[in-house]
PDB file of C-alpha atoms in Angstrom:
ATOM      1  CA  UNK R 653      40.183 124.603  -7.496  1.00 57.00           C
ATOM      2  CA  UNK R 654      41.192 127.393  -5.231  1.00 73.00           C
ATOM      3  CA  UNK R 655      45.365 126.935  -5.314  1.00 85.00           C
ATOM      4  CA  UNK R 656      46.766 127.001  -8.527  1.00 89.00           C
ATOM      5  CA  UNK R 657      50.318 125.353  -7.769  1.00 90.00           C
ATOM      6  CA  UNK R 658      53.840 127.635  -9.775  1.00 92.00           C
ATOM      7  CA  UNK R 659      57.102 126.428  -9.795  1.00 91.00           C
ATOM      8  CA  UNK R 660      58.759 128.547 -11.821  1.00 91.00           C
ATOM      9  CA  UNK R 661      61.392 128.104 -14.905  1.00 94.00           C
ATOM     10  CA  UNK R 662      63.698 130.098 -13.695  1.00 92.00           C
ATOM     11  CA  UNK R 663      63.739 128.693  -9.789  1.00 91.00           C
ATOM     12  CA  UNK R 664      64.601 125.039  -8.573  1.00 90.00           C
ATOM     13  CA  UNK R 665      61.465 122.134  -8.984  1.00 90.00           C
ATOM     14  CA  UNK R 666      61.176 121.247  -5.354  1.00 88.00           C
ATOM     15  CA  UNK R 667      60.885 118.038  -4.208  1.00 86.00           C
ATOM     16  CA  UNK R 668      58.088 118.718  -1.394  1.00 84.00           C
ATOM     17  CA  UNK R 669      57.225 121.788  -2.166  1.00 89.00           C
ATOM     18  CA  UNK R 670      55.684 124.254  -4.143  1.00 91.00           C
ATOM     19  CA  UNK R 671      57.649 127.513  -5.307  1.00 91.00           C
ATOM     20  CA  UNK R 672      54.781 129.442  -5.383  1.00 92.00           C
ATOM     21  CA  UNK R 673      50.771 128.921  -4.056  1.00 91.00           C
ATOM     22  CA  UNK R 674      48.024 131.393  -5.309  1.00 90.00           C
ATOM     23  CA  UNK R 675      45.125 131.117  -3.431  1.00 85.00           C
ATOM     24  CA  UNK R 676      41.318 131.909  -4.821  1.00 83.00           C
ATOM     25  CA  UNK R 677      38.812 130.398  -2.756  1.00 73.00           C
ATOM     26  CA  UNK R 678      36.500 132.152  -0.550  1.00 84.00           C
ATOM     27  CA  UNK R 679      37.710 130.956   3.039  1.00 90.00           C
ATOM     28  CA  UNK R 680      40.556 130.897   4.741  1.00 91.00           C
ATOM     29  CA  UNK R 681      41.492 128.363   7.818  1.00 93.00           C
ATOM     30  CA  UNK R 682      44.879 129.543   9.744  1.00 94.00           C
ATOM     31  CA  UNK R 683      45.907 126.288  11.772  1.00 95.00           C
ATOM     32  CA  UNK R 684      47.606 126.575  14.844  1.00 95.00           C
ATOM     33  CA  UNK R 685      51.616 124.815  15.704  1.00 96.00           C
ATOM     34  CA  UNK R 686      50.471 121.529  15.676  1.00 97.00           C
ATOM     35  CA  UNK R 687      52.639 119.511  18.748  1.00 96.00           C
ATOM     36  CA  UNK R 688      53.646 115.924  18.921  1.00 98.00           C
ATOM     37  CA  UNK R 689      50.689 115.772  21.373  1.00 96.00           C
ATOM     38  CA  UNK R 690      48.185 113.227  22.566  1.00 96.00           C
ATOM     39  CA  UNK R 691      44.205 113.933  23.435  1.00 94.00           C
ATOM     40  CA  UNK R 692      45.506 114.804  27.240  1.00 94.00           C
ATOM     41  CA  UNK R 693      48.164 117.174  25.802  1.00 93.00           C
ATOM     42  CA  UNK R 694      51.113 115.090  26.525  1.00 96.00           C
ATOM     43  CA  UNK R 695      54.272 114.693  24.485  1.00 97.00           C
ATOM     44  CA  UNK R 696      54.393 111.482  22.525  1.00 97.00           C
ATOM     45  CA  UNK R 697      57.506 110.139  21.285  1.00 97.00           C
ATOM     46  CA  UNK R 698      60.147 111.877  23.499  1.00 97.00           C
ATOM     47  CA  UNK R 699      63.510 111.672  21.898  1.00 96.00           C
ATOM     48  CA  UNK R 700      62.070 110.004  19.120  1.00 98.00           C
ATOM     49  CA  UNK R 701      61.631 112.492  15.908  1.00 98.00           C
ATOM     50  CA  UNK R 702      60.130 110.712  13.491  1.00 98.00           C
ATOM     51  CA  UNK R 703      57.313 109.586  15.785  1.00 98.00           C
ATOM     52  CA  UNK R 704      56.928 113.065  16.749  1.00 98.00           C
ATOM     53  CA  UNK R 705      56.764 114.554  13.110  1.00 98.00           C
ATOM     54  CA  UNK R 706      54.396 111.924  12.322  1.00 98.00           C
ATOM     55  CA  UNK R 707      52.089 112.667  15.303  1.00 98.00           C
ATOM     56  CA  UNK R 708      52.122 116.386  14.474  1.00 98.00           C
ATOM     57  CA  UNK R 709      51.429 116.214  10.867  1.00 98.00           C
ATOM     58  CA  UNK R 710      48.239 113.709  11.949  1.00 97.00           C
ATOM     59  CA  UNK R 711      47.112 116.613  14.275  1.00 97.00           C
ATOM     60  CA  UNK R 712      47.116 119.282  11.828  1.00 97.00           C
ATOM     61  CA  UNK R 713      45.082 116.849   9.629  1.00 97.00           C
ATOM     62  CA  UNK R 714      42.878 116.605  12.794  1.00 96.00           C
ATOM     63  CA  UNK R 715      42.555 120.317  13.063  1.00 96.00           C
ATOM     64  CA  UNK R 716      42.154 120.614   9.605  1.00 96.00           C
ATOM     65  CA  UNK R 717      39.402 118.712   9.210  1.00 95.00           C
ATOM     66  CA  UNK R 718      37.275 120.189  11.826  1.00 95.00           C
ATOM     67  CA  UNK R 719      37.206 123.073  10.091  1.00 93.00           C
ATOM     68  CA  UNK R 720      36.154 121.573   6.797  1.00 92.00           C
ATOM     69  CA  UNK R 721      39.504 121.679   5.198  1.00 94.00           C
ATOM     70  CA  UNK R 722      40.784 119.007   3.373  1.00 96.00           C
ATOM     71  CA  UNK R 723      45.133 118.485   3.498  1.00 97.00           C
ATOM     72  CA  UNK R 724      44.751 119.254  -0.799  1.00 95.00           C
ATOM     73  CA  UNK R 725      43.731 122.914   0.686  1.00 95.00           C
ATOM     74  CA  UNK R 726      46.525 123.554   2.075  1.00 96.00           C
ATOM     75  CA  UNK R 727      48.208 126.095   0.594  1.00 95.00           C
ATOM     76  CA  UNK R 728      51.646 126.744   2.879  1.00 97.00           C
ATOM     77  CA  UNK R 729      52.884 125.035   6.045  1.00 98.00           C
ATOM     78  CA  UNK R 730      55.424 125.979   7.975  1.00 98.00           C
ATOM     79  CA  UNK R 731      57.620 123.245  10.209  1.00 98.00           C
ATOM     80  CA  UNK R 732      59.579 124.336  13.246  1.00 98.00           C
ATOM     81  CA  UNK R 733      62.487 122.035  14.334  1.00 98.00           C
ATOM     82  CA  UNK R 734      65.005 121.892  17.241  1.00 98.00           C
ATOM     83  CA  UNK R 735      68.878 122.295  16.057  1.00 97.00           C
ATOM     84  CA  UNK R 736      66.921 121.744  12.636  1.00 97.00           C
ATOM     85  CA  UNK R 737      69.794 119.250  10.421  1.00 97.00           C
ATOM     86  CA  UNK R 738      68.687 118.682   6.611  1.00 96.00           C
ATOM     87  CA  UNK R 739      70.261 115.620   5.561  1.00 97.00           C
ATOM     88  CA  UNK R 740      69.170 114.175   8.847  1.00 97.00           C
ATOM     89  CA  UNK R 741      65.479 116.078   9.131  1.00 98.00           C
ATOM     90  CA  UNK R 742      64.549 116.129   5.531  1.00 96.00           C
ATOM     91  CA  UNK R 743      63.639 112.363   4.907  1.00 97.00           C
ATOM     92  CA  UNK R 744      61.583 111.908   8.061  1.00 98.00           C
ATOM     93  CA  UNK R 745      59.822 115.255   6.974  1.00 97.00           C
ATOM     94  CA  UNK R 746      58.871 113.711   3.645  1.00 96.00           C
ATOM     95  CA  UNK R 747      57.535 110.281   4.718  1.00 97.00           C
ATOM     96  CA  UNK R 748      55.547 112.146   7.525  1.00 98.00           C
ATOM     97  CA  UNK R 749      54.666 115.199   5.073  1.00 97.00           C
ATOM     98  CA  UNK R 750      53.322 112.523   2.089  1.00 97.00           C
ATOM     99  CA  UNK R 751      51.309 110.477   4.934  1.00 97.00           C
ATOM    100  CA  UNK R 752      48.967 113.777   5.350  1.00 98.00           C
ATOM    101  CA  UNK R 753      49.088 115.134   1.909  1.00 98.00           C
ATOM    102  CA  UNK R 754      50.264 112.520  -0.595  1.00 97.00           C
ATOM    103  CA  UNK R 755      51.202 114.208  -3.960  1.00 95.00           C
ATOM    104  CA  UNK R 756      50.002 117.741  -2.826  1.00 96.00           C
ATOM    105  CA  UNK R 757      53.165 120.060  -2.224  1.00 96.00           C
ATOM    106  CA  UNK R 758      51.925 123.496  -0.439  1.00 96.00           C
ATOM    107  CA  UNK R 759      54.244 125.883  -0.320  1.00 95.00           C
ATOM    108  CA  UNK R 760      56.526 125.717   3.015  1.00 95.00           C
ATOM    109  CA  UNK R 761      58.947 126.898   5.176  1.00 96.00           C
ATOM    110  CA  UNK R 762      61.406 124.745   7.615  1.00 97.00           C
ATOM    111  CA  UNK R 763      62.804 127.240  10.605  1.00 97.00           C
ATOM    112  CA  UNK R 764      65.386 125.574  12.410  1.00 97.00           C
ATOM    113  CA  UNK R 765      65.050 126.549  16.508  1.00 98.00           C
ATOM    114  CA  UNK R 766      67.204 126.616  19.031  1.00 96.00           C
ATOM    115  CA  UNK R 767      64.515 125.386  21.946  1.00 95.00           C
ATOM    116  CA  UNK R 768      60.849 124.392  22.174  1.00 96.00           C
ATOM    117  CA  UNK R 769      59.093 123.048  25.540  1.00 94.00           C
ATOM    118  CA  UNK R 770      61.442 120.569  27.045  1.00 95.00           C
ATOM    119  CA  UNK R 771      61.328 117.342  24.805  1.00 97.00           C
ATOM    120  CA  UNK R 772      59.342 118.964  21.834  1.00 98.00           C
ATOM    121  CA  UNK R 773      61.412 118.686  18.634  1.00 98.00           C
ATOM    122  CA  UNK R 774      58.455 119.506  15.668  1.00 98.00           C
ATOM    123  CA  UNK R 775      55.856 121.838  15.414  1.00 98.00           C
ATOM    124  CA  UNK R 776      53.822 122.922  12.276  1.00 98.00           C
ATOM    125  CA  UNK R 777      50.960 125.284  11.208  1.00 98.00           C
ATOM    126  CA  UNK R 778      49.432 125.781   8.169  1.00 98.00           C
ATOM    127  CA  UNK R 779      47.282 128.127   6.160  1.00 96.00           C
ATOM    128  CA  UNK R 780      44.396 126.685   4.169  1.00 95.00           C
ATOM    129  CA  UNK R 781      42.134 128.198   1.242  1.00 94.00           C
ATOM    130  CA  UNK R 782      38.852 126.731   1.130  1.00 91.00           C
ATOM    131  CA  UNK R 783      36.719 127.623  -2.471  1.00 81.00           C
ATOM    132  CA  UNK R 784      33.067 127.901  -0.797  1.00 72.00           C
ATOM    133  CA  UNK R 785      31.471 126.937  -4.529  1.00 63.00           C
ATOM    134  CA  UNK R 786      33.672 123.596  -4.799  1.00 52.00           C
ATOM    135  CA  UNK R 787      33.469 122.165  -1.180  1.00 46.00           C
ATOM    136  CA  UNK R 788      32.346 118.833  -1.166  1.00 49.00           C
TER     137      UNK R 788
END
């Protein structure tokens, strides 16, 4: 495997996350902010941010996979949200998070922003490690 997964003794276990990723494998897939956008480009689920952090985690699955990464090789995402609140943001982060990866927890960050285009609330990228010898 090409991410060997570290939570520390000495640091909080995180519930979605890993403390710390270390990364082996040959090639390395840098995902662009995935958007809360359809095929055309066009905002889905205006006002709505649970539909929106759902559509943008299934894009960066999308853009993932056409470059042969699996969501397992993810090693850290990191999840931009407008006037970011983390009792309210947190859950619907999870359930959208877990859709994508299930039990895998990359490392990540969550940067609260002040503004994104008009109606955009979620965007995410990711970094991905991909161990040339073990690709199936």
């Amino acid at each position: 495997m090409a991410l060997e997964l570290i939570n520390p003794d000495d640091l909080p276990v995180p519930e979605m996350y890993t403390q710390v990723v270390v990364a082996t494998g040959s090639k390395l897939v840098f995902v662009s902010g995935q958007q809360p956008e359809d095929i055309h480009g066009k905002l889905v689920g205006y006002g709505d941010f649970a539909a929106q952090a759902r559509l943008a985690f299934g894009n960066l699955g999308r853009a993932l996979s056409a470059a042969g990464a699996r969501p397992e090789q993810v090693c850290k995402i990191t999840i931009y949200i407008v006037d970011y609140n983390r009792d309210e943001h947190v859950p619907i982060i999870e359930e959208a998070q877990i859709s994508l990866f299930g039990d895998h927890k990359p490392a990540n960050v969550v940067v609260g922003v002040a503004i994104m285009s008009p109606g955009y609330l979620i965007e995410i990228d990711a970094i991905a490690v991909i161990d040339e010898a073990v690709r199936s």
